[in-house]
mmCIF file of C-alpha atoms and ligand atoms in Angstrom:
data_model
loop_
_atom_site.group_PDB
_atom_site.id
_atom_site.type_symbol
_atom_site.label_atom_id
_atom_site.label_comp_id
_atom_site.label_asym_id
_atom_site.label_seq_id
_atom_site.Cartn_x
_atom_site.Cartn_y
_atom_site.Cartn_z
ATOM 1 C CA MET A 1 222.155 151.490 426.522
ATOM 2 C CA LEU A 2 225.417 153.800 426.695
ATOM 3 C CA GLN A 3 226.908 150.772 428.487
ATOM 4 C CA MET A 4 225.518 148.581 425.562
ATOM 5 C CA ARG A 5 226.496 151.105 422.900
ATOM 6 C CA ARG A 6 229.944 151.917 424.269
ATOM 7 C CA PRO A 7 231.338 148.260 423.406
ATOM 8 C CA LEU A 8 229.217 148.420 420.479
ATOM 9 C CA TYR A 9 231.017 151.912 419.364
ATOM 10 C CA GLY A 10 234.283 150.469 420.228
ATOM 11 C CA ASN A 11 233.915 147.327 418.713
ATOM 12 C CA TYR A 12 232.816 149.540 415.257
ATOM 13 C CA THR A 13 236.031 151.767 415.547
ATOM 14 C CA ALA A 14 237.925 148.603 415.847
ATOM 15 C CA LEU A 15 236.423 146.926 412.742
ATOM 16 C CA ARG A 16 236.792 150.241 410.703
ATOM 17 C CA LYS A 17 240.267 150.165 411.630
ATOM 18 C CA GLN A 18 240.921 146.612 411.020
ATOM 19 C CA SER A 19 238.936 147.167 407.557
ATOM 20 C CA ARG A 20 240.880 150.292 406.432
ATOM 21 C CA ASN A 21 244.013 148.228 407.600
ATOM 22 C CA LEU A 22 243.093 145.415 405.673
ATOM 23 C CA MET A 23 242.372 147.380 402.368
ATOM 24 C CA LYS A 24 245.856 149.133 402.953
ATOM 25 C CA HIS A 25 247.358 145.730 403.284
ATOM 26 C CA SER A 26 245.696 144.809 400.196
ATOM 27 C CA MET A 27 246.323 147.701 398.459
ATOM 28 C CA THR A 28 249.937 147.019 398.735
ATOM 29 C CA VAL A 29 249.583 143.282 397.927
ATOM 30 C CA GLN A 30 247.819 144.852 394.765
ATOM 31 C CA LYS A 31 250.687 147.093 393.826
ATOM 32 C CA PHE A 32 253.098 144.473 394.176
ATOM 33 C CA ILE A 33 251.246 142.046 392.035
ATOM 34 C CA ILE A 34 250.927 144.943 389.580
ATOM 35 C CA GLY A 35 254.914 145.646 390.010
ATOM 36 C CA CYS A 36 255.660 141.779 389.473
ATOM 37 C CA GLY A 37 253.616 141.625 386.304
ATOM 38 C CA ALA A 38 255.221 144.604 384.607
ATOM 39 C CA LEU A 39 258.469 143.651 385.825
ATOM 40 C CA LEU A 40 257.674 140.203 384.502
ATOM 41 C CA ILE A 41 256.367 141.542 381.157
ATOM 42 C CA LEU A 42 259.438 144.058 380.519
ATOM 43 C CA SER A 43 261.774 141.284 381.135
ATOM 44 C CA THR A 44 260.127 139.035 378.415
ATOM 45 C CA LEU A 45 260.090 141.685 376.303
ATOM 46 C CA ILE A 46 264.399 142.501 376.859
ATOM 47 C CA ILE A 47 264.930 138.865 376.272
ATOM 48 C CA ALA A 48 262.592 138.659 373.258
ATOM 49 C CA TYR A 49 264.447 141.612 371.812
ATOM 50 C CA GLN A 50 267.975 139.990 372.658
ATOM 51 C CA LEU A 51 266.988 136.645 371.276
ATOM 52 C CA ASN A 52 265.853 138.441 368.013
ATOM 53 C CA SER A 53 268.883 140.796 367.746
ATOM 54 C CA CYS A 54 271.106 138.068 366.967
ATOM 55 C CA GLY A 55 269.832 139.037 363.538
ATOM 56 C CA PRO A 56 271.425 142.382 363.371
ATOM 57 C CA CYS A 57 274.740 141.132 364.861
ATOM 58 C CA PRO A 58 277.201 140.689 362.030
ATOM 59 C CA ASP A 59 277.820 137.238 362.821
ATOM 60 C CA CYS A 60 274.186 136.420 360.934
ATOM 61 C CA PRO A 61 274.612 135.590 357.043
ATOM 62 C CA ALA A 62 273.047 138.082 354.807
ATOM 63 C CA LYS A 63 271.128 136.883 351.711
ATOM 64 C CA SER A 64 271.479 138.008 348.058
ATOM 65 C CA VAL A 65 269.187 139.831 345.575
ATOM 66 C CA PRO A 66 269.444 138.571 342.512
ATOM 67 C CA GLN A 67 271.581 140.270 339.877
ATOM 68 C CA GLY A 68 269.632 143.309 338.282
ATOM 69 C CA ALA A 69 266.682 142.513 340.518
ATOM 70 C CA ALA A 70 265.294 145.793 342.443
ATOM 71 C CA ARG A 71 266.682 146.235 345.986
ATOM 72 C CA PRO A 72 263.928 144.968 348.446
ATOM 73 C CA PRO A 73 262.594 148.053 350.588
ATOM 74 C CA ILE A 74 263.816 148.418 354.087
ATOM 75 C CA TYR A 75 260.996 147.966 356.788
ATOM 76 C CA ILE A 76 262.332 149.040 360.201
ATOM 77 C CA SER A 77 259.848 147.650 362.678
ATOM 78 C CA ARG A 78 261.442 148.133 366.022
ATOM 79 C CA ALA A 79 263.915 150.168 367.893
ATOM 80 C CA PRO A 80 267.622 149.347 366.213
ATOM 81 C CA PRO A 81 269.602 147.726 368.742
ATOM 82 C CA VAL A 82 272.185 149.137 370.833
ATOM 83 C CA LYS A 83 275.109 150.356 369.051
ATOM 84 C CA VAL A 84 278.367 148.254 369.567
ATOM 85 C CA PRO A 85 281.306 151.109 369.822
ATOM 86 C CA LEU A 86 282.765 150.259 366.258
ATOM 87 C CA LYS A 87 285.102 152.330 364.299
ATOM 88 C CA ASP A 88 283.850 154.649 361.863
ATOM 89 C CA SER A 89 284.176 152.337 358.732
ATOM 90 C CA ASN A 90 282.130 150.204 360.796
ATOM 91 C CA GLU A 91 279.335 152.809 361.205
ATOM 92 C CA ARG A 92 277.322 151.685 358.311
ATOM 93 C CA ILE A 93 277.559 148.136 358.809
ATOM 94 C CA ILE A 94 275.873 148.033 362.198
ATOM 95 C CA ARG A 95 273.053 150.124 360.243
ATOM 96 C CA ASP A 96 273.237 147.375 357.665
ATOM 97 C CA GLY A 97 272.959 144.787 359.849
ATOM 98 C CA VAL A 98 269.541 146.064 361.267
ATOM 99 C CA GLU A 99 268.201 146.172 357.494
ATOM 100 C CA LYS A 100 270.036 142.729 356.738
ATOM 101 C CA GLU A 101 268.185 140.882 359.691
ATOM 102 C CA LEU A 102 264.736 142.397 358.624
ATOM 103 C CA ASP A 103 265.140 141.891 355.281
ATOM 104 C CA GLU A 104 266.372 138.565 355.529
ATOM 105 C CA ALA A 105 263.492 136.822 353.826
ATOM 106 C CA ASN A 106 263.218 138.867 351.031
ATOM 107 C CA TRP A 107 267.276 138.485 350.319
ATOM 108 C CA GLY A 108 266.701 135.783 347.757
ATOM 109 C CA PRO A 109 267.347 132.274 347.474
ATOM 110 C CA HIS A 110 271.339 132.340 346.896
ATOM 111 C CA LYS A 111 274.329 131.959 349.214
ATOM 112 C CA MET A 112 277.603 132.355 348.154
ATOM 113 C CA ALA A 113 281.027 130.457 349.461
ATOM 114 C CA LEU A 114 283.543 133.142 349.442
ATOM 115 C CA ILE A 115 286.974 130.977 348.966
ATOM 116 C CA VAL A 116 290.063 132.413 350.059
ATOM 117 C CA PRO A 117 293.385 130.600 348.995
ATOM 118 C CA PHE A 118 295.587 131.142 351.838
ATOM 119 C CA ARG A 119 298.966 130.714 353.528
ATOM 120 C CA ASN A 120 300.871 133.173 355.735
ATOM 121 C CA ARG A 121 298.958 136.061 355.007
ATOM 122 C CA PHE A 122 297.473 137.244 358.258
ATOM 123 C CA ASP A 123 297.915 140.796 358.209
ATOM 124 C CA GLU A 124 296.021 141.007 355.196
ATOM 125 C CA LEU A 125 293.573 138.409 356.737
ATOM 126 C CA LEU A 126 292.808 140.809 359.493
ATOM 127 C CA GLU A 127 291.879 143.361 356.988
ATOM 128 C CA PHE A 128 290.088 140.661 354.587
ATOM 129 C CA VAL A 129 287.561 139.393 356.489
ATOM 130 C CA PRO A 130 285.835 142.249 358.146
ATOM 131 C CA HIS A 131 285.829 144.356 354.984
ATOM 132 C CA MET A 132 284.328 141.338 353.061
ATOM 133 C CA HIS A 133 281.615 140.742 355.641
ATOM 134 C CA ASN A 134 280.628 144.506 355.912
ATOM 135 C CA PHE A 135 281.147 145.072 352.377
ATOM 136 C CA LEU A 136 278.681 141.521 351.589
ATOM 137 C CA ASN A 137 275.813 142.583 354.146
ATOM 138 C CA ALA A 138 275.744 146.219 352.847
ATOM 139 C CA GLN A 139 274.607 144.699 349.398
ATOM 140 C CA ARG A 140 272.614 142.034 350.985
ATOM 141 C CA VAL A 141 274.746 139.144 349.874
ATOM 142 C CA ARG A 142 274.094 135.807 352.310
ATOM 143 C CA HIS A 143 277.702 134.209 352.343
ATOM 144 C CA GLN A 144 280.132 132.652 354.356
ATOM 145 C CA ILE A 145 283.788 132.996 354.282
ATOM 146 C CA PHE A 146 286.061 129.931 353.960
ATOM 147 C CA VAL A 147 289.711 130.514 354.325
ATOM 148 C CA ILE A 148 291.747 127.346 353.050
ATOM 149 C CA ASN A 149 294.650 127.516 354.827
ATOM 150 C CA GLN A 150 297.657 125.618 353.376
ATOM 151 C CA VAL A 151 299.755 124.077 356.272
ATOM 152 C CA ASP A 152 302.006 121.427 354.601
ATOM 153 C CA THR A 153 305.338 121.844 353.171
ATOM 154 C CA TYR A 154 304.916 122.227 349.511
ATOM 155 C CA ARG A 155 305.004 125.243 347.270
ATOM 156 C CA PHE A 156 301.595 127.371 346.984
ATOM 157 C CA ASN A 157 299.034 125.682 345.356
ATOM 158 C CA ARG A 158 295.907 128.320 344.736
ATOM 159 C CA ALA A 159 294.257 126.518 342.618
ATOM 160 C CA SER A 160 294.128 123.016 344.339
ATOM 161 C CA LEU A 161 293.004 125.373 347.348
ATOM 162 C CA ILE A 162 290.274 126.564 345.660
ATOM 163 C CA ASN A 163 289.023 123.057 344.460
ATOM 164 C CA ILE A 164 289.365 122.216 348.410
ATOM 165 C CA GLY A 165 287.052 125.476 348.998
ATOM 166 C CA PHE A 166 284.396 124.090 346.953
ATOM 167 C CA LEU A 167 284.292 120.805 348.199
ATOM 168 C CA GLU A 168 284.176 121.696 351.949
ATOM 169 C CA SER A 169 281.932 124.752 351.580
ATOM 170 C CA SER A 170 278.677 124.396 352.867
ATOM 171 C CA TYR A 171 275.802 122.289 350.902
ATOM 172 C CA ASP A 172 273.395 125.527 351.105
ATOM 173 C CA CYS A 173 276.122 127.458 349.134
ATOM 174 C CA ASP A 174 275.223 127.440 345.610
ATOM 175 C CA TYR A 175 277.625 129.781 344.162
ATOM 176 C CA ILE A 176 281.535 130.202 344.861
ATOM 177 C CA CYS A 177 283.458 133.306 344.682
ATOM 178 C CA MET A 178 287.399 132.655 344.376
ATOM 179 C CA HIS A 179 289.043 135.684 346.175
ATOM 180 C CA ASP A 180 292.697 136.889 346.476
ATOM 181 C CA VAL A 181 293.078 137.550 350.093
ATOM 182 C CA ASP A 182 294.745 140.865 349.372
ATOM 183 C CA LEU A 183 292.517 142.328 347.168
ATOM 184 C CA LEU A 184 289.674 144.320 348.691
ATOM 185 C CA PRO A 185 286.664 145.862 346.434
ATOM 186 C CA VAL A 186 286.507 149.819 347.554
ATOM 187 C CA ASN A 187 284.026 150.573 344.741
ATOM 188 C CA PRO A 188 280.183 149.507 346.120
ATOM 189 C CA ASP A 189 278.998 149.136 342.871
ATOM 190 C CA LEU A 190 280.569 146.076 342.612
ATOM 191 C CA ASN A 191 277.978 143.284 342.599
ATOM 192 C CA TYR A 192 278.725 139.931 344.193
ATOM 193 C CA SER A 193 275.355 139.003 343.807
ATOM 194 C CA TYR A 194 274.326 135.437 342.584
ATOM 195 C CA PRO A 195 275.884 135.003 338.857
ATOM 196 C CA GLN A 196 272.701 134.479 336.597
ATOM 197 C CA SER A 197 274.543 134.947 333.587
ATOM 198 C CA GLY A 198 277.494 132.694 333.715
ATOM 199 C CA PRO A 199 280.962 133.131 335.440
ATOM 200 C CA PHE A 200 281.465 136.776 336.454
ATOM 201 C CA HIS A 201 284.957 138.185 336.818
ATOM 202 C CA MET A 202 284.912 140.982 339.087
ATOM 203 C CA ALA A 203 288.716 141.948 339.026
ATOM 204 C CA ALA A 204 288.489 142.995 335.176
ATOM 205 C CA PRO A 205 291.447 143.606 333.171
ATOM 206 C CA GLU A 206 290.465 147.422 333.428
ATOM 207 C CA LEU A 207 289.674 147.423 337.039
ATOM 208 C CA HIS A 208 292.549 144.932 338.313
ATOM 209 C CA PRO A 209 295.573 147.119 339.977
ATOM 210 C CA ARG A 210 297.776 145.050 338.228
ATOM 211 C CA TYR A 211 296.742 142.656 335.368
ATOM 212 C CA HIS A 212 295.507 144.063 332.350
ATOM 213 C CA TYR A 213 295.082 141.515 329.551
ATOM 214 C CA LYS A 214 291.934 140.381 327.780
ATOM 215 C CA THR A 215 291.573 136.835 329.000
ATOM 216 C CA PHE A 216 292.562 137.555 332.718
ATOM 217 C CA VAL A 217 290.061 136.025 335.129
ATOM 218 C CA GLY A 218 292.272 135.519 337.986
ATOM 219 C CA GLY A 219 291.630 137.890 341.405
ATOM 220 C CA ILE A 220 287.988 137.480 341.968
ATOM 221 C CA LEU A 221 285.657 135.191 339.927
ATOM 222 C CA LEU A 222 282.163 134.202 341.045
ATOM 223 C CA LEU A 223 280.515 131.100 339.219
ATOM 224 C CA ASN A 224 277.867 129.101 340.235
ATOM 225 C CA LYS A 225 278.429 125.361 341.492
ATOM 226 C CA GLU A 226 277.216 123.762 338.743
ATOM 227 C CA HIS A 227 279.507 125.758 336.404
ATOM 228 C CA PHE A 228 282.470 124.954 338.102
ATOM 229 C CA ARG A 229 281.486 121.278 338.339
ATOM 230 C CA LEU A 230 281.109 121.094 334.670
ATOM 231 C CA VAL A 231 284.674 121.943 333.917
ATOM 232 C CA ASN A 232 286.040 119.786 336.974
ATOM 233 C CA GLY A 233 287.260 122.859 338.708
ATOM 234 C CA MET A 234 290.840 123.994 338.469
ATOM 235 C CA SER A 235 294.135 122.154 337.684
ATOM 236 C CA ASN A 236 296.105 120.677 340.479
ATOM 237 C CA LYS A 237 299.242 120.792 338.578
ATOM 238 C CA TYR A 238 300.245 124.567 339.783
ATOM 239 C CA TRP A 239 302.497 124.601 342.375
ATOM 240 C CA GLY A 240 303.812 128.170 343.132
ATOM 241 C CA TRP A 241 302.839 131.362 341.593
ATOM 242 C CA GLY A 242 300.810 132.200 338.477
ATOM 243 C CA LEU A 243 299.323 130.808 335.324
ATOM 244 C CA GLU A 244 296.370 128.533 337.186
ATOM 245 C CA ASP A 245 293.918 131.287 336.231
ATOM 246 C CA ASP A 246 295.016 131.311 333.093
ATOM 247 C CA GLU A 247 294.361 127.425 332.447
ATOM 248 C CA PHE A 248 291.078 127.854 333.878
ATOM 249 C CA TYR A 249 290.189 130.683 331.409
ATOM 250 C CA VAL A 250 290.826 127.986 328.928
ATOM 251 C CA ARG A 251 288.745 125.355 330.428
ATOM 252 C CA LEU A 252 285.614 127.758 330.873
ATOM 253 C CA LYS A 253 286.005 128.781 327.072
ATOM 254 C CA GLN A 254 286.031 125.135 325.850
ATOM 255 C CA ALA A 255 282.842 124.373 328.148
ATOM 256 C CA HIS A 256 281.255 127.515 326.189
ATOM 257 C CA LEU A 257 280.977 129.631 329.047
ATOM 258 C CA GLN A 258 280.997 133.347 328.644
ATOM 259 C CA VAL A 259 282.467 135.242 330.932
ATOM 260 C CA SER A 260 280.769 138.384 332.002
ATOM 261 C CA ARG A 261 282.404 141.292 333.982
ATOM 262 C CA PRO A 262 280.959 144.834 335.556
ATOM 263 C CA VAL A 263 279.509 147.384 333.656
ATOM 264 C CA GLY A 264 279.053 150.982 334.207
ATOM 265 C CA ILE A 265 281.790 151.113 336.785
ATOM 266 C CA LYS A 266 282.827 154.670 337.553
ATOM 267 C CA THR A 267 286.297 153.993 338.810
ATOM 268 C CA ASN A 268 289.241 152.540 337.037
ATOM 269 C CA HIS A 269 291.999 149.988 337.594
ATOM 270 C CA LEU A 270 293.681 152.791 340.711
ATOM 271 C CA ASP A 271 290.398 152.921 342.702
ATOM 272 C CA THR A 272 288.233 149.915 342.271
ATOM 273 C CA PHE A 273 290.302 147.897 344.506
ATOM 274 C CA LYS A 274 292.734 147.971 347.202
ATOM 275 C CA HIS A 275 295.560 145.478 346.511
ATOM 276 C CA ILE A 276 297.519 144.915 349.844
ATOM 277 C CA HIS A 277 300.542 143.668 348.261
ATOM 278 C CA ASP A 278 304.263 144.556 348.976
ATOM 279 C CA ARG A 279 306.285 142.842 346.711
ATOM 280 C CA VAL A 280 308.965 142.434 349.129
ATOM 281 C CA LYS A 281 307.612 141.445 352.087
ATOM 282 C CA ARG A 282 305.406 138.854 349.933
ATOM 283 C CA PRO A 283 307.487 138.030 347.125
ATOM 284 C CA ARG A 284 306.316 135.771 344.128
ATOM 285 C CA ASP A 285 307.095 132.407 343.902
ATOM 286 C CA GLY A 286 307.658 132.324 340.053
ATOM 287 C CA ARG A 287 310.464 129.757 339.907
ATOM 288 C CA ARG A 288 309.962 127.003 337.538
ATOM 289 C CA TYR A 289 311.684 123.936 337.990
ATOM 290 C CA GLY A 290 312.253 121.191 335.478
ATOM 291 C CA ASN A 291 309.363 120.456 333.279
ATOM 292 C CA GLN A 292 307.167 122.864 335.328
ATOM 293 C CA LYS A 293 307.541 125.783 332.299
ATOM 294 C CA LYS A 294 306.028 123.369 329.583
ATOM 295 C CA ALA A 295 303.619 122.003 331.212
ATOM 296 C CA SER A 296 302.115 125.259 333.024
ATOM 297 C CA ARG A 297 301.405 126.152 329.532
ATOM 298 C CA LYS A 298 299.503 123.278 328.355
ATOM 299 C CA ARG A 299 295.725 122.722 328.891
ATOM 300 C CA ASP A 300 295.626 120.206 331.600
ATOM 301 C CA TYR A 301 292.580 117.372 330.717
ATOM 302 C CA ILE A 302 293.626 114.910 333.462
ATOM 303 C CA THR A 303 293.591 116.826 337.024
ATOM 304 C CA GLY A 304 291.053 119.044 338.781
ATOM 305 C CA LEU A 305 288.367 118.769 341.230
ATOM 306 C CA ASN A 306 287.601 114.972 341.230
ATOM 307 C CA THR A 307 291.630 114.420 341.708
ATOM 308 C CA VAL A 308 292.365 116.899 344.282
ATOM 309 C CA GLN A 309 294.317 114.990 347.229
ATOM 310 C CA TYR A 310 294.587 116.437 350.422
ATOM 311 C CA LYS A 311 294.298 115.900 354.294
ATOM 312 C CA LEU A 312 291.759 117.779 356.120
ATOM 313 C CA VAL A 313 293.759 119.076 359.780
ATOM 314 C CA SER A 314 291.171 121.000 361.082
ATOM 315 C CA SER A 315 288.742 123.309 360.633
ATOM 316 C CA GLN A 316 287.704 126.198 363.169
ATOM 317 C CA LEU A 317 285.371 129.234 363.199
ATOM 318 C CA MET A 318 286.983 132.490 363.738
ATOM 319 C CA HIS A 319 285.686 136.195 364.473
ATOM 320 C CA ILE A 320 287.886 139.325 363.366
ATOM 321 C CA ASP A 321 285.920 142.273 364.760
ATOM 322 C CA HIS A 322 282.860 140.184 365.354
ATOM 323 C CA CYS A 323 283.127 139.103 361.326
ATOM 324 C CA PRO A 324 283.123 135.275 361.160
ATOM 325 C CA ALA A 325 285.410 133.252 358.908
ATOM 326 C CA THR A 326 285.471 129.218 358.626
ATOM 327 C CA VAL A 327 289.484 128.402 358.675
ATOM 328 C CA ILE A 328 290.126 124.952 357.044
ATOM 329 C CA ASN A 329 293.615 123.784 357.772
ATOM 330 C CA VAL A 330 294.457 121.203 355.070
ATOM 331 C CA GLU A 331 297.609 119.408 353.858
ATOM 332 C CA LEU A 332 297.771 118.923 349.970
ATOM 333 C CA GLU A 333 299.323 115.897 348.617
ATOM 334 C CA CYS A 334 301.703 115.872 345.546
ATOM 335 C CA ASP A 335 302.522 113.403 342.903
ATOM 336 C CA LEU A 336 305.904 113.483 342.682
ATOM 337 C CA ASN A 337 305.999 111.685 339.418
ATOM 338 C CA GLU A 338 303.517 113.927 338.062
ATOM 339 C CA THR A 339 304.549 117.331 339.540
ATOM 340 C CA PRO A 340 307.920 117.177 340.974
ATOM 341 C CA TRP A 341 307.804 121.127 340.960
ATOM 342 C CA CYS A 342 305.555 120.912 343.999
ATOM 343 C CA LYS A 343 308.576 120.679 345.982
ATOM 344 C CA GLU A 344 311.553 123.123 346.545
ATOM 345 C CA PRO A 345 314.563 121.438 344.913
ATOM 346 C CA GLU A 346 316.724 121.116 348.242
ATOM 347 C CA SER A 347 319.196 124.200 348.623
ATOM 348 C CA PRO A 348 323.145 123.092 348.708
ATOM 349 C CA SER A 349 323.036 124.111 351.981
ATOM 350 C CA ARG A 350 320.529 121.439 353.418
ATOM 351 C CA ARG A 351 322.114 118.852 351.153
ATOM 352 C CA GLN A 352 321.263 115.246 352.890
ATOM 353 C CA HIS A 353 324.156 112.681 353.462
ATOM 354 C CA PRO A 354 323.148 109.301 352.838
ATOM 355 C CA SER A 355 323.406 108.548 356.617
ATOM 356 C CA GLY A 356 320.731 111.117 356.853
ATOM 357 C CA GLN A 357 322.959 113.734 358.252
ATOM 358 C CA ILE A 358 322.750 117.440 356.780
ATOM 359 C CA VAL A 359 325.925 118.284 355.139
ATOM 360 C CA ALA A 360 327.417 121.555 354.974
ATOM 361 C CA PRO A 361 327.348 123.253 351.359
ATOM 362 C CA LEU A 362 331.257 122.728 349.557
ATOM 363 C CA GLY A 363 333.424 125.091 350.439
ATOM 364 C CA ASN A 364 332.433 125.348 353.999
ATOM 365 C CA HIS A 365 335.343 124.294 356.058
ATOM 366 C CA ARG A 366 334.249 125.677 359.464
HETATM 367 N N1 UDP B 401 298.482 133.402 348.238
HETATM 368 C C1 UDP B 401 298.684 133.290 349.592
HETATM 369 N N2 UDP B 401 300.076 132.865 350.561
HETATM 370 C C2 UDP B 401 300.974 132.751 349.292
HETATM 371 C C3 UDP B 401 300.500 133.346 348.222
HETATM 372 C C4 UDP B 401 299.620 133.451 347.910
HETATM 373 O O1 UDP B 401 297.634 133.245 350.646
HETATM 374 O O2 UDP B 401 301.898 132.554 350.172
HETATM 375 C C5 UDP B 401 296.948 133.688 348.077
HETATM 376 C C6 UDP B 401 296.699 134.827 348.427
HETATM 377 O O3 UDP B 401 294.984 134.853 348.504
HETATM 378 C C7 UDP B 401 296.755 135.868 347.493
HETATM 379 C C8 UDP B 401 296.434 135.021 346.051
HETATM 380 O O4 UDP B 401 297.111 133.797 346.594
HETATM 381 O O5 UDP B 401 296.114 137.094 347.582
HETATM 382 C C9 UDP B 401 297.415 135.616 344.712
HETATM 383 O O6 UDP B 401 298.857 135.572 345.142
HETATM 384 P P1 UDP B 401 299.761 136.687 345.088
HETATM 385 O O7 UDP B 401 298.784 138.256 345.505
HETATM 386 O O8 UDP B 401 301.033 136.352 345.704
HETATM 387 O O9 UDP B 401 299.226 137.114 343.542
HETATM 388 P P2 UDP B 401 299.253 138.168 342.391
HETATM 389 O O10 UDP B 401 297.922 138.095 342.135
HETATM 390 O O11 UDP B 401 299.154 139.621 343.273
HETATM 391 O O12 UDP B 401 300.229 138.659 341.325
HETATM 392 MN MN1 MN B 402 298.741 140.085 345.208
#
């Protein structure tokens, strides 16, 4: 029996050992599976969060609240994204970015095309794009910035560039804001949402740092696309600085479009906008050639949105401090019979000889 029991006992011990090993092993496997599961869930959560977190990044469009409507409440339903190290002035933007993404569905149906007539103002643009993008996000104004860059050799034509901005802006934009690149809103009460009651002149005469006459509509003007189309946009006859905005005022008036302006603004012409304009560094091209002076004082019934001639050279999306802007490079075309003043008259120093050679100015005997 003993002899019989010994091996039996021996087998039993071995069996117990084996089963203990098996259990240990299966527990390790179990632990491993649980670990893998947890890792899988964690990584899914991280990926989902990262995909979702595109919303708060400054690249995503914001949406607008109709003028006068109550601001939608802010619901923060999850942890904010990792804070991107940005300057103090941008700190708020990150928080606004979170609000923006969460509120997007409640930000109303409108989208603004922010049209910037542009040439050779790079320093101003570096400040303008982040400032405006953040300013508009803080107001939950859905927008896209279009920088219409004039790359031909004609004189600058602000109005034609705005017409082009209108034509080239995205179809989902239902209103435009023509905006000088050097004029930055600093009072957060300036409301860029959809202009419900017709053209809205943001840079009002009592708020603009420099222009204070009653019929002034330059600097910053918002209007819906229908109204801009109704007046056939802006005149294309204004080459060089000035008066194109005054002509546009007459267009609005004749179309019985009442211009409204900000109300209840507590700041004044000194502290509502920042005007980054050094008159020495950025001289205004106020020269008038030939018939230009006379023509500029007349309402233009011929040219506008439907006659602007240009070549689209290229279009690129750029980011300044993570803030997006679409740059559209355009070459304007000029009818030299209609508006010969689109060109600088040839300076005597570069007068061309019929042979094609550049001849020296008279008196240069070198
Ligand atoms: N502008 C430009 N390059 C120029 C001239 C004008 O980009 O060479 C644009 C720019 O957006 C500027 C706007 O046209 O803010 C109005 O021109 P400017 O600032 O010279 O006129 P102001 O309103 O100061 O008299
Ligand atoms: Mn200026």
